[in-house]
mmCIF file of C-alpha atoms in Angstrom:
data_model
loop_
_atom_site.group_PDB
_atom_site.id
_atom_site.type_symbol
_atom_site.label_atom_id
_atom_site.label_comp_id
_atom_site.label_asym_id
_atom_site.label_seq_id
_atom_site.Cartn_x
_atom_site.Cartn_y
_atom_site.Cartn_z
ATOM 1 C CA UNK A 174 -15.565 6.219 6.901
ATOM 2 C CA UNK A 175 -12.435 6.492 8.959
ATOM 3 C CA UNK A 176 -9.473 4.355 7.740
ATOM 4 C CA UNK A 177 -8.123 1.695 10.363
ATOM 5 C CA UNK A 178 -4.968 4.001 11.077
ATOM 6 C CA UNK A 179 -6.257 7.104 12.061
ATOM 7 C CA UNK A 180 -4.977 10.365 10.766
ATOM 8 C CA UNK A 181 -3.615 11.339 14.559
ATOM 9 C CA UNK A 182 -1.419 8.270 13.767
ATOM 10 C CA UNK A 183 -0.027 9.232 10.981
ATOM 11 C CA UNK A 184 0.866 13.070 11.897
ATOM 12 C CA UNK A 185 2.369 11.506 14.969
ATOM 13 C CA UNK A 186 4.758 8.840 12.367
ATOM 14 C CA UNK A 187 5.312 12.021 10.142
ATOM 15 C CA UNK A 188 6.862 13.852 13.519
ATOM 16 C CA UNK A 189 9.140 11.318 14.202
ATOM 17 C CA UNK A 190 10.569 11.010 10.727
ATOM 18 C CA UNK A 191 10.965 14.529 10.225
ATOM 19 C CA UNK A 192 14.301 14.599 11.782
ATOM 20 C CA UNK A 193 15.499 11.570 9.979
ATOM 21 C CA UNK A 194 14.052 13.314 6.162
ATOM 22 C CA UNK A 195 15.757 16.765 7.316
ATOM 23 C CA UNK A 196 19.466 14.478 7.826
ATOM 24 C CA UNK A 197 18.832 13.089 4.346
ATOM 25 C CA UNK A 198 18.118 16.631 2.823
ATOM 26 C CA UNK A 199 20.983 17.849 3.909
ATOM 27 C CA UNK A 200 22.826 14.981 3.187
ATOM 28 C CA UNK A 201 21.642 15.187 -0.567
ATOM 29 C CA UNK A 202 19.203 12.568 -1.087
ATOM 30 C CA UNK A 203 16.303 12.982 -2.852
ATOM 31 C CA UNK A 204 13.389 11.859 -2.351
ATOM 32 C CA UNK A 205 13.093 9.862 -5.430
ATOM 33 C CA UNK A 206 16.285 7.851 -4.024
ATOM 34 C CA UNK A 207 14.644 6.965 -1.201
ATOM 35 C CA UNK A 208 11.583 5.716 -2.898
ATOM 36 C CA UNK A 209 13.275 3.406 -5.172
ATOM 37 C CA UNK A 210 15.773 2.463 -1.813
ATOM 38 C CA UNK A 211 12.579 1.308 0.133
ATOM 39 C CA UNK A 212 11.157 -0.320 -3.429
ATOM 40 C CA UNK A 213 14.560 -2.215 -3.270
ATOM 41 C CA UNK A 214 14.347 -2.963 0.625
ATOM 42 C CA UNK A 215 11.030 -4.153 -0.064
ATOM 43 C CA UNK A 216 11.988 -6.712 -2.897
ATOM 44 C CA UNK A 217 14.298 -8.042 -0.813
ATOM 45 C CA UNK A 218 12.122 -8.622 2.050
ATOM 46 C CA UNK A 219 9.352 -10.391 0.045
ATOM 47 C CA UNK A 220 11.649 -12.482 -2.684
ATOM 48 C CA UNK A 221 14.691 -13.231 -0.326
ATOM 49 C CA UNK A 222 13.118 -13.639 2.582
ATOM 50 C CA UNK A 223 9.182 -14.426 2.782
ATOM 51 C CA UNK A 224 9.443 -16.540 -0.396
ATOM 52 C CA UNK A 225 11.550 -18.926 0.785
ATOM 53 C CA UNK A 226 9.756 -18.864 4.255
ATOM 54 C CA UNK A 227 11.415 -16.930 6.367
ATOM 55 C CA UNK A 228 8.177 -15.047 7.339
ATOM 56 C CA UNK A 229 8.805 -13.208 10.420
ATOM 57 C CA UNK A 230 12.220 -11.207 8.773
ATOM 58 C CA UNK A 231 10.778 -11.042 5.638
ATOM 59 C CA UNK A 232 7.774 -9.329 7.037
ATOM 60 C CA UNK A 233 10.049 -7.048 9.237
ATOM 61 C CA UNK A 234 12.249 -5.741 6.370
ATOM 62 C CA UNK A 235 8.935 -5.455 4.207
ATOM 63 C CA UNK A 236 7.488 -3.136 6.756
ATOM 64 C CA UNK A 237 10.497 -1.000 7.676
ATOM 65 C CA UNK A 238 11.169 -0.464 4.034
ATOM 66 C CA UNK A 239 7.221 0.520 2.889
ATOM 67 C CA UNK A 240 7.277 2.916 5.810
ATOM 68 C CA UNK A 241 9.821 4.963 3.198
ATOM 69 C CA UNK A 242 6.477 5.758 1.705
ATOM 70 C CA UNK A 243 6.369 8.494 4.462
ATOM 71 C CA UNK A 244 9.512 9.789 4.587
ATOM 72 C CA UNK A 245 9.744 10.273 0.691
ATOM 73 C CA UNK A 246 6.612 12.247 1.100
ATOM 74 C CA UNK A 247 7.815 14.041 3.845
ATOM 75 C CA UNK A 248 11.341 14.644 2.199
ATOM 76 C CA UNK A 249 9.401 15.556 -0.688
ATOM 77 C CA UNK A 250 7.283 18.189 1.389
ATOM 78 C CA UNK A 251 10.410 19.890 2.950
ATOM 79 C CA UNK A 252 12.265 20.568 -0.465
ATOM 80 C CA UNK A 253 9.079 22.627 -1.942
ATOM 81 C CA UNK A 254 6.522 19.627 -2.824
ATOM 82 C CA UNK A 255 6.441 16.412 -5.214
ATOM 83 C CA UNK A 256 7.376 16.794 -8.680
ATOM 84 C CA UNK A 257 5.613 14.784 -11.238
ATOM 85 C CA UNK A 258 8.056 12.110 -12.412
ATOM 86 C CA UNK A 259 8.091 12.153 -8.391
ATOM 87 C CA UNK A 260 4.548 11.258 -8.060
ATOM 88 C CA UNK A 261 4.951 9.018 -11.099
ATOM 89 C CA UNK A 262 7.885 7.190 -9.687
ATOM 90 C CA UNK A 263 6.412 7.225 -6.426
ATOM 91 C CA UNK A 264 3.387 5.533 -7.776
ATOM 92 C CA UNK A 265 5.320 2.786 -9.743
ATOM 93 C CA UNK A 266 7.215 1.946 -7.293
ATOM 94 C CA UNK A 267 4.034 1.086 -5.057
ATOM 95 C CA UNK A 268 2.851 -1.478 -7.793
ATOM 96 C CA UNK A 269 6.242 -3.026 -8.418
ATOM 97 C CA UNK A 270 6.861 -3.342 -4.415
ATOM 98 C CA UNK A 271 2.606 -4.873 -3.905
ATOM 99 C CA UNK A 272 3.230 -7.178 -6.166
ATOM 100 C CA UNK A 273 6.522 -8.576 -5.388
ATOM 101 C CA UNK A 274 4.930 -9.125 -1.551
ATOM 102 C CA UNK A 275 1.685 -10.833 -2.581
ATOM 103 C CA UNK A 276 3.596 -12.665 -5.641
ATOM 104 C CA UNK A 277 6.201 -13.512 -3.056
ATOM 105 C CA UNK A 278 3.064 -14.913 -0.349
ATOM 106 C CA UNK A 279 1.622 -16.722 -3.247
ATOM 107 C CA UNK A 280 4.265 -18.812 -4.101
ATOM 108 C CA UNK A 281 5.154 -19.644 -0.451
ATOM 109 C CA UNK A 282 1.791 -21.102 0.201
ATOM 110 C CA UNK A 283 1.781 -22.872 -3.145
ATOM 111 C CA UNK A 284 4.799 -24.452 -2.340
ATOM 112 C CA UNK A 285 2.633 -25.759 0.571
ATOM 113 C CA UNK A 286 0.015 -26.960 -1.354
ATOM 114 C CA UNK A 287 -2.327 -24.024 0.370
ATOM 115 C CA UNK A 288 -4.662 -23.527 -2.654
ATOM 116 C CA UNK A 289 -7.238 -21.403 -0.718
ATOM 117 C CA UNK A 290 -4.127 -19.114 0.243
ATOM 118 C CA UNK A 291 -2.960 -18.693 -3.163
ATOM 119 C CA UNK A 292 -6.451 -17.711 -4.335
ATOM 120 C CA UNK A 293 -6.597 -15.016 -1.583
ATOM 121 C CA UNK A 294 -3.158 -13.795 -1.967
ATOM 122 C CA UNK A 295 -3.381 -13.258 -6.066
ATOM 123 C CA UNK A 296 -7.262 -11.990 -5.122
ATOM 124 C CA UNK A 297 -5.146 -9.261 -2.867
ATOM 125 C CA UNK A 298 -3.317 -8.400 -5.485
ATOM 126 C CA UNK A 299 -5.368 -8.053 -8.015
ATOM 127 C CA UNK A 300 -7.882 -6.398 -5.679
ATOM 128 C CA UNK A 301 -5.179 -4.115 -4.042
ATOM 129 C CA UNK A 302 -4.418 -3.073 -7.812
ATOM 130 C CA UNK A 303 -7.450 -1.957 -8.425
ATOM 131 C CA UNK A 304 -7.877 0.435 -5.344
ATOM 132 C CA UNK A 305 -5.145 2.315 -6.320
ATOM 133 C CA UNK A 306 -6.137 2.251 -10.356
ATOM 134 C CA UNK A 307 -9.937 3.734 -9.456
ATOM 135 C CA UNK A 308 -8.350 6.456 -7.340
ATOM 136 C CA UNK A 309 -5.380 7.299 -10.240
ATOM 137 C CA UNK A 310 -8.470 6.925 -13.177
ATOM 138 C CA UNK A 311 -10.605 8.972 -10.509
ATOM 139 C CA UNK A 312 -7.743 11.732 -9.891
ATOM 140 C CA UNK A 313 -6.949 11.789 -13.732
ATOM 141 C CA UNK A 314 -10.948 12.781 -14.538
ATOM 142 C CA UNK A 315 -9.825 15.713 -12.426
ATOM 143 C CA UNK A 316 -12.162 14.100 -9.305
ATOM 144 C CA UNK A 317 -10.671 13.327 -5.607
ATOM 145 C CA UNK A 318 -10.633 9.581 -4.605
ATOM 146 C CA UNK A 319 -9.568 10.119 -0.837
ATOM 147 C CA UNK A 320 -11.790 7.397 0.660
ATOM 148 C CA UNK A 321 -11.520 4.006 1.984
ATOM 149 C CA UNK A 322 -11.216 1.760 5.079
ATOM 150 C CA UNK A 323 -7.210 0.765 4.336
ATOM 151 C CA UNK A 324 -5.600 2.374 1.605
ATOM 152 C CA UNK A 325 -1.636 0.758 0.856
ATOM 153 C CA UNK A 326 -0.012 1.028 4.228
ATOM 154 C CA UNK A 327 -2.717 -0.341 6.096
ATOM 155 C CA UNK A 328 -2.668 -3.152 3.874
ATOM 156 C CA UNK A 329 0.846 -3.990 4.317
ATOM 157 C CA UNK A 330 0.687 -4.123 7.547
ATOM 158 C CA UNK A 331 -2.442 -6.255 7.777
ATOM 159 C CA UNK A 332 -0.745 -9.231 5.747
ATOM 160 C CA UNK A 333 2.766 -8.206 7.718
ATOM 161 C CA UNK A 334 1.183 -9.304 11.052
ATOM 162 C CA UNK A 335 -0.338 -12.333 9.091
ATOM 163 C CA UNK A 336 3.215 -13.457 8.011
ATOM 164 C CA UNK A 337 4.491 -12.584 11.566
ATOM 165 C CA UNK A 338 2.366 -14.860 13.325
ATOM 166 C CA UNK A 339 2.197 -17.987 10.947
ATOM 167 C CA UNK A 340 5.896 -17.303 11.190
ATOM 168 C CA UNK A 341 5.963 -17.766 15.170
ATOM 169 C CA UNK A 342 3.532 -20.437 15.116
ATOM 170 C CA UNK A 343 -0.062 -19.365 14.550
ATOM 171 C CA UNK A 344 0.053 -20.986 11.439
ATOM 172 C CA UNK A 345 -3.704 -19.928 9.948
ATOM 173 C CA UNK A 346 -2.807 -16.265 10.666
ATOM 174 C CA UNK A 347 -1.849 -15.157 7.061
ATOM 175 C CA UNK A 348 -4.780 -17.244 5.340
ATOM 176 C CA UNK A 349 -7.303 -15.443 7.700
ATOM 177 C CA UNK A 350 -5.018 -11.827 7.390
ATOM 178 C CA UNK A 351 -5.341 -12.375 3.262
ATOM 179 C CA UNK A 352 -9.104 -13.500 3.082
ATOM 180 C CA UNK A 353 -9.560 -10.251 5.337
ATOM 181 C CA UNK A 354 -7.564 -8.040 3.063
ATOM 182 C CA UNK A 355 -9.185 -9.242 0.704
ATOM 183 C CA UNK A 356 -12.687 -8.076 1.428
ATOM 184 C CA UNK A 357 -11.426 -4.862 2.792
ATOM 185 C CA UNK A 358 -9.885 -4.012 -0.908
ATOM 186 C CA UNK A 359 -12.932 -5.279 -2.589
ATOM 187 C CA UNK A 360 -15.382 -2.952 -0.409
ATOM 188 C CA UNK A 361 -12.781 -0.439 -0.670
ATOM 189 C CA UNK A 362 -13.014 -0.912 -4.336
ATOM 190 C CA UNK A 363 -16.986 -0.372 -3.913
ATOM 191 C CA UNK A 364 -16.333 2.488 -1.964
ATOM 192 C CA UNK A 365 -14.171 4.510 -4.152
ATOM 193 C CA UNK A 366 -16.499 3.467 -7.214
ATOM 194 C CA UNK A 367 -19.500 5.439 -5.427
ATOM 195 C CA UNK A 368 -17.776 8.126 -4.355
ATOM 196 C CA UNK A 369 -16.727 8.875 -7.355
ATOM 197 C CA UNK A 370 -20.580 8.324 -8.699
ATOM 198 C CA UNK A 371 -21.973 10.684 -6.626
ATOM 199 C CA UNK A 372 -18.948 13.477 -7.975
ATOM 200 C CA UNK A 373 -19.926 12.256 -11.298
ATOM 201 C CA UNK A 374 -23.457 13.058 -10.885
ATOM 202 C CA UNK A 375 -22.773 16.525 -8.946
ATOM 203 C CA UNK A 376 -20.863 17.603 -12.408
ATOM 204 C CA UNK A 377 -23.151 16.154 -14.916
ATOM 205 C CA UNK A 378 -24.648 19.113 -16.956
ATOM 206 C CA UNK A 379 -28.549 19.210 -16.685
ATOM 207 C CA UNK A 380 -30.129 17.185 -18.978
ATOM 208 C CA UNK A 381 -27.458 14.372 -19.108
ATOM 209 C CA UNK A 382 -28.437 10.945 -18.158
#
């Protein structure tokens, strides 16, 4: 199934960030320092910002920073390819920035007494944790996990425009964008699981139930 951001998209986000991954190359970042930069950017975004309600710049910085997802990757690209600790680091820093953002969303809306938005935020990130656990579990089996509607930047996004629009008014904007995100992970979830069935059975010796 095609994800929501298609991959024309993101080869045309890659172009224009090429330039700006070159500068820091030659500048002598690495790409590890930006990833923990945009991990930092992002923390600040969702705990000194959206937290205290200040959705629309909180959801702003959030997005600018997690967009460092693609210039790491493309930084990473230009000096030869990802190391591990890279990929490990990369991959940490993902978790530690997802939750700060939905823990951040939760305890906004509990301040408002919004218990059916607290459920769907801590059901995004507990759902959003497992996407990106079946495809690591999936990848460490030595199978490929590529699939799924909206893997982590299309997921940010989707509860970014949420917090935008309860921020300028719409106020049941982020409930609905979190109750969507929230079935998107969990048939996400579903579809990673099969996919990763039907490799299963494809390398199951003859004989083996």
């Amino acid at each position: 199934m095609a994800k929501i951001f298609q991959v024309s998209a993101r080869a045309g986000m890659t172009r224009v960030v090429e330039p700006i991954a070159r500068a820091l190359l030659h500048a002598g970042v690495t790409p590890n320092a930006v990833t923990v930069a945009g991990t930092v950017g992002v923390l600040i975004g969702a705990l000194g910002f959206g937290a205290r309600g200040h959705l629309v710049a909180g959801a702003l910085i959030v997005t600018v920073f997690a967009l460092t997802d693609l210039l790491d990757g493309t930084m990473a690209r230009m000096s030869g390819g990802s190391t591990r600790f890279g990929a490990f680091l990369d991959s940490s820093m993902d978790r530690v920035a997802d939750s700060a953002v939905f823990g951040a969303v939760a305890y906004w809306l509990a301040t408002r007494g919004d218990h059916s938005g607290v459920a769907a935020a801590l059901l995004c990130l507990a759902a959003g944790g497992l996407v990106s656990y079946v495809k690591a579990r999936a990848e460490g089996l030595g199978m490929t996990c590529n699939v799924g509607i909206a893997e982590r930047t299309e997921r940010l996004l989707i509860v970014g425009v949420g917090g935008i629009l309860t921020g300028v008014g719409v106020k049941p904007a982020l409930e609905i964008a979190l109750w969507l995100l929230a079935a998107i992970s969990i048939f996400t979830v579903g579809q990673r699981m099969a996919h990763v069935y039907r490799q299963a059975q494809q390398l199951q010796p003859d004989g083996q139930a």
